[in-house]
PDB file of C-alpha atoms in Angstrom:
ATOM      1  CA  MET A   1       0.086   0.052  -0.303  1.00  0.00           C
ATOM      2  CA  TYR A   2       2.605   2.353   1.185  1.00  0.00           C
ATOM      3  CA  PHE A   3       5.408   1.068  -1.045  1.00  0.00           C
ATOM      4  CA  ASP A   4       6.434  -0.299  -4.661  1.00  0.00           C
ATOM      5  CA  SER A   5       7.693  -3.716  -5.603  1.00  0.00           C
ATOM      6  CA  HIS A   6      11.308  -2.446  -5.000  1.00  0.00           C
ATOM      7  CA  GLY A   7      10.551  -1.183  -1.069  1.00  0.00           C
ATOM      8  CA  ARG A   8      10.741   2.395  -1.991  1.00  0.00           C
ATOM      9  CA  LEU A   9       7.725   4.594  -0.566  1.00  0.00           C
ATOM     10  CA  ARG A  10       5.475   4.896  -3.307  1.00  0.00           C
ATOM     11  CA  ASN A  11       4.188   8.739  -3.095  1.00  0.00           C
ATOM     12  CA  ILE A  12       6.853  10.076  -1.635  1.00  0.00           C
ATOM     13  CA  HIS A  13      10.097  10.383  -3.726  1.00  0.00           C
ATOM     14  CA  ASP A  14      12.527  12.726  -2.262  1.00  0.00           C
ATOM     15  CA  LEU A  15      11.671  11.978   1.193  1.00  0.00           C
ATOM     16  CA  ARG A  16      15.017  14.115   3.213  1.00  0.00           C
ATOM     17  CA  TYR A  17      15.163  13.060   6.866  1.00  0.00           C
ATOM     18  CA  LYS A  18      15.024  16.483   9.333  1.00  0.00           C
ATOM     19  CA  PRO A  19      15.210  15.850  13.397  1.00  0.00           C
ATOM     20  CA  LEU A  20      11.700  16.091  14.595  1.00  0.00           C
ATOM     21  CA  LYS A  21      13.117  18.810  16.747  1.00  0.00           C
ATOM     22  CA  THR A  22      13.836  20.942  13.776  1.00  0.00           C
ATOM     23  CA  VAL A  23      10.854  20.107  12.321  1.00  0.00           C
ATOM     24  CA  LEU A  24       8.630  21.386  15.081  1.00  0.00           C
ATOM     25  CA  HIS A  25      10.901  23.963  15.322  1.00  0.00           C
ATOM     26  CA  ARG A  26      11.223  25.267  11.531  1.00  0.00           C
ATOM     27  CA  ARG A  27       8.324  24.134  10.338  1.00  0.00           C
ATOM     28  CA  HIS A  28       5.487  24.905  13.179  1.00  0.00           C
ATOM     29  CA  ASN A  29       7.922  27.486  14.678  1.00  0.00           C
ATOM     30  CA  PHE A  30       8.069  26.651  18.533  1.00  0.00           C
ATOM     31  CA  SER A  31      10.313  27.805  20.574  1.00  0.00           C
ATOM     32  CA  LEU A  32      14.010  25.431  20.687  1.00  0.00           C
ATOM     33  CA  ALA A  33      13.717  24.851  24.029  1.00  0.00           C
ATOM     34  CA  LYS A  34       9.615  23.774  23.479  1.00  0.00           C
ATOM     35  CA  SER A  35      11.076  21.662  20.849  1.00  0.00           C
ATOM     36  CA  GLU A  36      13.206  20.167  22.396  1.00  0.00           C
ATOM     37  CA  GLU A  37      10.811  18.672  25.187  1.00  0.00           C
ATOM     38  CA  ILE A  38       8.276  17.814  22.728  1.00  0.00           C
ATOM     39  CA  ALA A  39      10.466  16.171  20.824  1.00  0.00           C
ATOM     40  CA  ALA A  40      12.008  14.264  23.573  1.00  0.00           C
ATOM     41  CA  PHE A  41       8.726  12.944  24.627  1.00  0.00           C
ATOM     42  CA  LEU A  42       7.660  11.790  21.406  1.00  0.00           C
ATOM     43  CA  LEU A  43      10.643  10.569  20.155  1.00  0.00           C
ATOM     44  CA  PRO A  44      10.641   7.244  22.671  1.00  0.00           C
ATOM     45  CA  MET A  45       6.640   6.057  21.258  1.00  0.00           C
ATOM     46  CA  ILE A  46       7.604   6.160  17.902  1.00  0.00           C
ATOM     47  CA  ALA A  47      10.609   4.338  17.585  1.00  0.00           C
ATOM     48  CA  ILE A  48      10.829   1.872  14.713  1.00  0.00           C
ATOM     49  CA  ASP A  49      12.090  -1.601  16.769  1.00  0.00           C
ATOM     50  CA  PRO A  50       8.801  -2.481  18.944  1.00  0.00           C
ATOM     51  CA  ASN A  51      11.682  -3.724  21.330  1.00  0.00           C
ATOM     52  CA  THR A  52      13.279  -0.522  22.426  1.00  0.00           C
ATOM     53  CA  ARG A  53       9.932   1.360  21.327  1.00  0.00           C
ATOM     54  CA  ALA A  54       8.466   2.705  25.496  1.00  0.00           C
ATOM     55  CA  THR A  55       5.318   1.717  26.529  1.00  0.00           C
ATOM     56  CA  ALA A  56       2.278   3.868  27.939  1.00  0.00           C
ATOM     57  CA  ARG A  57       3.510   2.614  31.753  1.00  0.00           C
ATOM     58  CA  GLU A  58       7.401   3.403  30.953  1.00  0.00           C
ATOM     59  CA  MET A  59       5.756   7.418  29.513  1.00  0.00           C
ATOM     60  CA  LEU A  60       3.813   8.246  32.319  1.00  0.00           C
ATOM     61  CA  GLU A  61       6.811   6.936  34.770  1.00  0.00           C
ATOM     62  CA  GLU A  62       9.624   9.109  32.901  1.00  0.00           C
ATOM     63  CA  PHE A  63       7.465  12.271  31.770  1.00  0.00           C
ATOM     64  CA  SER A  64       5.375  12.162  34.201  1.00  0.00           C
ATOM     65  CA  ASP A  65       6.358  15.965  34.545  1.00  0.00           C
ATOM     66  CA  PHE A  66       4.899  16.490  30.870  1.00  0.00           C
ATOM     67  CA  PHE A  67       2.085  17.083  31.711  1.00  0.00           C
ATOM     68  CA  GLU A  68       1.771  19.482  34.165  1.00  0.00           C
ATOM     69  CA  PRO A  69       1.538  22.841  32.645  1.00  0.00           C
ATOM     70  CA  LYS A  70       4.668  24.948  32.802  1.00  0.00           C
ATOM     71  CA  GLU A  71       5.087  28.733  31.731  1.00  0.00           C
ATOM     72  CA  ASP A  72       5.983  28.639  27.860  1.00  0.00           C
ATOM     73  CA  ASP A  73       3.313  25.752  27.157  1.00  0.00           C
ATOM     74  CA  TYR A  74       1.061  28.697  26.189  1.00  0.00           C
ATOM     75  CA  ALA A  75       1.168  30.814  23.148  1.00  0.00           C
ATOM     76  CA  PRO A  76       2.825  33.352  22.493  1.00  0.00           C
ATOM     77  CA  LEU A  77       5.955  31.901  24.716  1.00  0.00           C
ATOM     78  CA  CYS A  78       6.062  28.594  23.865  1.00  0.00           C
ATOM     79  CA  PHE A  79       6.302  29.182  19.642  1.00  0.00           C
ATOM     80  CA  SER A  80       9.655  31.473  18.329  1.00  0.00           C
ATOM     81  CA  THR A  81       9.677  35.399  17.297  1.00  0.00           C
ATOM     82  CA  PRO A  82      11.256  36.102  14.252  1.00  0.00           C
ATOM     83  CA  GLU A  83      13.642  38.097  15.997  1.00  0.00           C
ATOM     84  CA  GLU A  84      14.871  34.659  17.263  1.00  0.00           C
ATOM     85  CA  LYS A  85      14.163  32.809  14.694  1.00  0.00           C
ATOM     86  CA  GLU A  86      16.511  34.983  12.239  1.00  0.00           C
ATOM     87  CA  GLU A  87      19.600  35.268  15.292  1.00  0.00           C
ATOM     88  CA  GLU A  88      19.459  31.279  15.082  1.00  0.00           C
ATOM     89  CA  GLU A  89      20.069  31.459  11.132  1.00  0.00           C
ATOM     90  CA  ARG A  90      22.609  34.099  11.759  1.00  0.00           C
ATOM     91  CA  ARG A  91      24.096  31.982  13.962  1.00  0.00           C
ATOM     92  CA  VAL A  92      23.765  28.795  12.432  1.00  0.00           C
ATOM     93  CA  LYS A  93      25.529  30.418   9.213  1.00  0.00           C
ATOM     94  CA  GLU A  94      28.590  32.157  11.722  1.00  0.00           C
ATOM     95  CA  GLU A  95      28.818  28.138  12.939  1.00  0.00           C
ATOM     96  CA  GLU A  96      29.259  26.548   9.550  1.00  0.00           C
ATOM     97  CA  PRO A  97      30.961  29.120   7.302  1.00  0.00           C
ATOM     98  CA  ASP A  98      33.529  26.567   5.727  1.00  0.00           C
ATOM     99  CA  SER A  99      30.428  23.867   5.263  1.00  0.00           C
ATOM    100  CA  GLU A 100      29.679  22.697   1.747  1.00  0.00           C
ATOM    101  CA  ASP A 101      26.835  22.701  -0.514  1.00  0.00           C
ATOM    102  CA  ASP A 102      25.734  18.805  -0.860  1.00  0.00           C
ATOM    103  CA  GLY A 103      23.335  19.396  -3.039  1.00  0.00           C
ATOM    104  CA  SER A 104      20.365  18.856  -0.997  1.00  0.00           C
ATOM    105  CA  SER A 105      17.812  21.491   0.122  1.00  0.00           C
ATOM    106  CA  SER A 106      17.621  22.485   3.834  1.00  0.00           C
ATOM    107  CA  TYR A 107      14.317  22.081   5.584  1.00  0.00           C
ATOM    108  CA  ASP A 108      13.235  25.422   5.001  1.00  0.00           C
ATOM    109  CA  GLU A 109      13.748  25.400   1.031  1.00  0.00           C
ATOM    110  CA  VAL A 110      10.830  24.147  -0.946  1.00  0.00           C
ATOM    111  CA  ASP A 111      10.261  20.798  -3.257  1.00  0.00           C
ATOM    112  CA  ASP A 112       8.422  21.325  -6.070  1.00  0.00           C
ATOM    113  CA  ALA A 113       9.628  22.479  -9.028  1.00  0.00           C
ATOM    114  CA  ASP A 114       7.874  26.092  -9.540  1.00  0.00           C
ATOM    115  CA  GLY A 115       9.693  26.974  -5.983  1.00  0.00           C
ATOM    116  CA  GLU A 116       6.940  26.624  -3.510  1.00  0.00           C
ATOM    117  CA  TYR A 117       5.924  24.083  -0.845  1.00  0.00           C
ATOM    118  CA  ASP A 118       2.264  22.736  -1.930  1.00  0.00           C
ATOM    119  CA  ALA A 119       0.388  21.129   0.748  1.00  0.00           C
ATOM    120  CA  GLU A 120      -2.899  21.214  -1.267  1.00  0.00           C
ATOM    121  CA  GLU A 121      -1.091  19.758  -4.127  1.00  0.00           C
ATOM    122  CA  GLU A 122       0.290  17.151  -1.459  1.00  0.00           C
ATOM    123  CA  ALA A 123      -2.759  16.326  -0.145  1.00  0.00           C
ATOM    124  CA  ASN A 124      -4.585  15.954  -3.342  1.00  0.00           C
ATOM    125  CA  ASP A 125      -2.317  13.333  -4.290  1.00  0.00           C
ATOM    126  CA  TRP A 126      -2.739  11.096  -1.886  1.00  0.00           C
ATOM    127  CA  TRP A 127      -7.027  11.394  -2.528  1.00  0.00           C
ATOM    128  CA  THR A 128      -6.088  10.754  -5.839  1.00  0.00           C
ATOM    129  CA  ALA A 129      -4.126   7.479  -4.792  1.00  0.00           C
ATOM    130  CA  HIS A 130      -6.531   6.600  -2.012  1.00  0.00           C
ATOM    131  CA  PRO A 131      -8.421   3.196  -3.158  1.00  0.00           C
ATOM    132  CA  VAL A 132     -11.599   4.239  -1.346  1.00  0.00           C
ATOM    133  CA  LEU A 133     -11.908   7.581  -1.349  1.00  0.00           C
ATOM    134  CA  ASN A 134     -10.120   9.045  -4.705  1.00  0.00           C
ATOM    135  CA  PRO A 135     -12.868  10.367  -6.818  1.00  0.00           C
ATOM    136  CA  ASP A 136     -13.109   7.686  -9.480  1.00  0.00           C
ATOM    137  CA  ALA A 137     -14.372   4.967  -6.781  1.00  0.00           C
ATOM    138  CA  LEU A 138     -16.429   7.149  -5.147  1.00  0.00           C
ATOM    139  CA  GLU A 139     -18.571   7.779  -8.459  1.00  0.00           C
ATOM    140  CA  ALA A 140     -18.502   4.214  -9.131  1.00  0.00           C
ATOM    141  CA  LYS A 141     -20.028   4.164  -5.907  1.00  0.00           C
ATOM    142  CA  GLY A 142     -22.748   7.119  -6.586  1.00  0.00           C
ATOM    143  CA  ILE A 143     -20.981   9.393  -3.985  1.00  0.00           C
ATOM    144  CA  SER A 144     -19.170  11.993  -3.822  1.00  0.00           C
ATOM    145  CA  ILE A 145     -16.478  13.286  -1.684  1.00  0.00           C
ATOM    146  CA  VAL A 146     -19.107  16.325  -0.766  1.00  0.00           C
ATOM    147  CA  ASP A 147     -21.393  13.651   0.332  1.00  0.00           C
ATOM    148  CA  LEU A 148     -19.165  11.927   3.018  1.00  0.00           C
ATOM    149  CA  LYS A 149     -18.401  15.821   4.383  1.00  0.00           C
ATOM    150  CA  THR A 150     -21.964  16.736   4.167  1.00  0.00           C
ATOM    151  CA  TYR A 151     -22.828  13.371   6.336  1.00  0.00           C
ATOM    152  CA  MET A 152     -19.680  13.229   8.905  1.00  0.00           C
ATOM    153  CA  GLU A 153     -20.290  16.738   9.341  1.00  0.00           C
ATOM    154  CA  LYS A 154     -24.471  16.745   9.886  1.00  0.00           C
ATOM    155  CA  GLY A 155     -24.664  12.609  10.471  1.00  0.00           C
ATOM    156  CA  THR A 156     -27.127  12.492   7.568  1.00  0.00           C
ATOM    157  CA  LEU A 157     -28.040  12.853   4.207  1.00  0.00           C
ATOM    158  CA  ASN A 158     -31.660  14.196   2.519  1.00  0.00           C
ATOM    159  CA  ASP A 159     -31.130  11.220   0.210  1.00  0.00           C
ATOM    160  CA  PRO A 160     -31.059   7.758   2.023  1.00  0.00           C
ATOM    161  CA  VAL A 161     -29.642   5.857  -0.749  1.00  0.00           C
ATOM    162  CA  LYS A 162     -26.558   7.872  -0.991  1.00  0.00           C
ATOM    163  CA  GLU A 163     -26.491   7.793   2.470  1.00  0.00           C
ATOM    164  CA  ALA A 164     -26.838   4.351   3.047  1.00  0.00           C
ATOM    165  CA  LYS A 165     -23.478   4.415   0.344  1.00  0.00           C
ATOM    166  CA  VAL A 166     -21.805   6.719   2.518  1.00  0.00           C
ATOM    167  CA  ALA A 167     -22.190   4.697   5.199  1.00  0.00           C
ATOM    168  CA  LYS A 168     -21.082   1.586   3.561  1.00  0.00           C
ATOM    169  CA  VAL A 169     -17.922   3.543   2.863  1.00  0.00           C
ATOM    170  CA  LEU A 170     -17.533   5.022   6.247  1.00  0.00           C
ATOM    171  CA  ASP A 171     -17.230   1.234   7.425  1.00  0.00           C
ATOM    172  CA  GLU A 172     -15.167  -0.094   4.925  1.00  0.00           C
ATOM    173  CA  LEU A 173     -12.087   2.992   5.954  1.00  0.00           C
ATOM    174  CA  GLN A 174     -12.561   1.729   9.174  1.00  0.00           C
ATOM    175  CA  ARG A 175     -12.545  -1.941   7.807  1.00  0.00           C
ATOM    176  CA  SER A 176      -9.339  -0.833   6.395  1.00  0.00           C
ATOM    177  CA  PRO A 177      -5.660  -1.576   7.073  1.00  0.00           C
ATOM    178  CA  ARG A 178      -3.822   1.712   7.620  1.00  0.00           C
TER     179      ARG A 178
END
């Protein structure tokens, strides 16, 4: 489902790994301290090897204070200011003055041909590749994504036939492996 016959990711062709704390800081604008705190909490739970992955009990024992409210848990203290981001970028450039360009783009650079990251395009690619939710599959069942959205928002549709079809698709989604 996610990999092709050669073991490569099916829909992501140019994946560049970035540490979680870097993603939290640069992409989501958390302060460096908050990024490190969140990453330290999440990483043990998402370890690839199940033998090294933290259990719920271990997490509760190790990070019991994580759930205690702190002053920097709330905006604006948990986020980086533009000044802090500029200072950090300047500091990183000073620390690595002789670094050579290895051809890979930085995390903040964008990946598509027109020079802009397009989340909508990425979502659309996922959508059209989805075996149950892609437009052709829904059309073959006589419903649309709007029908699904309306049913999920309101819990009902005006057309009982479509409502039954939507309920069947949602049931199929719940039963399918993730």
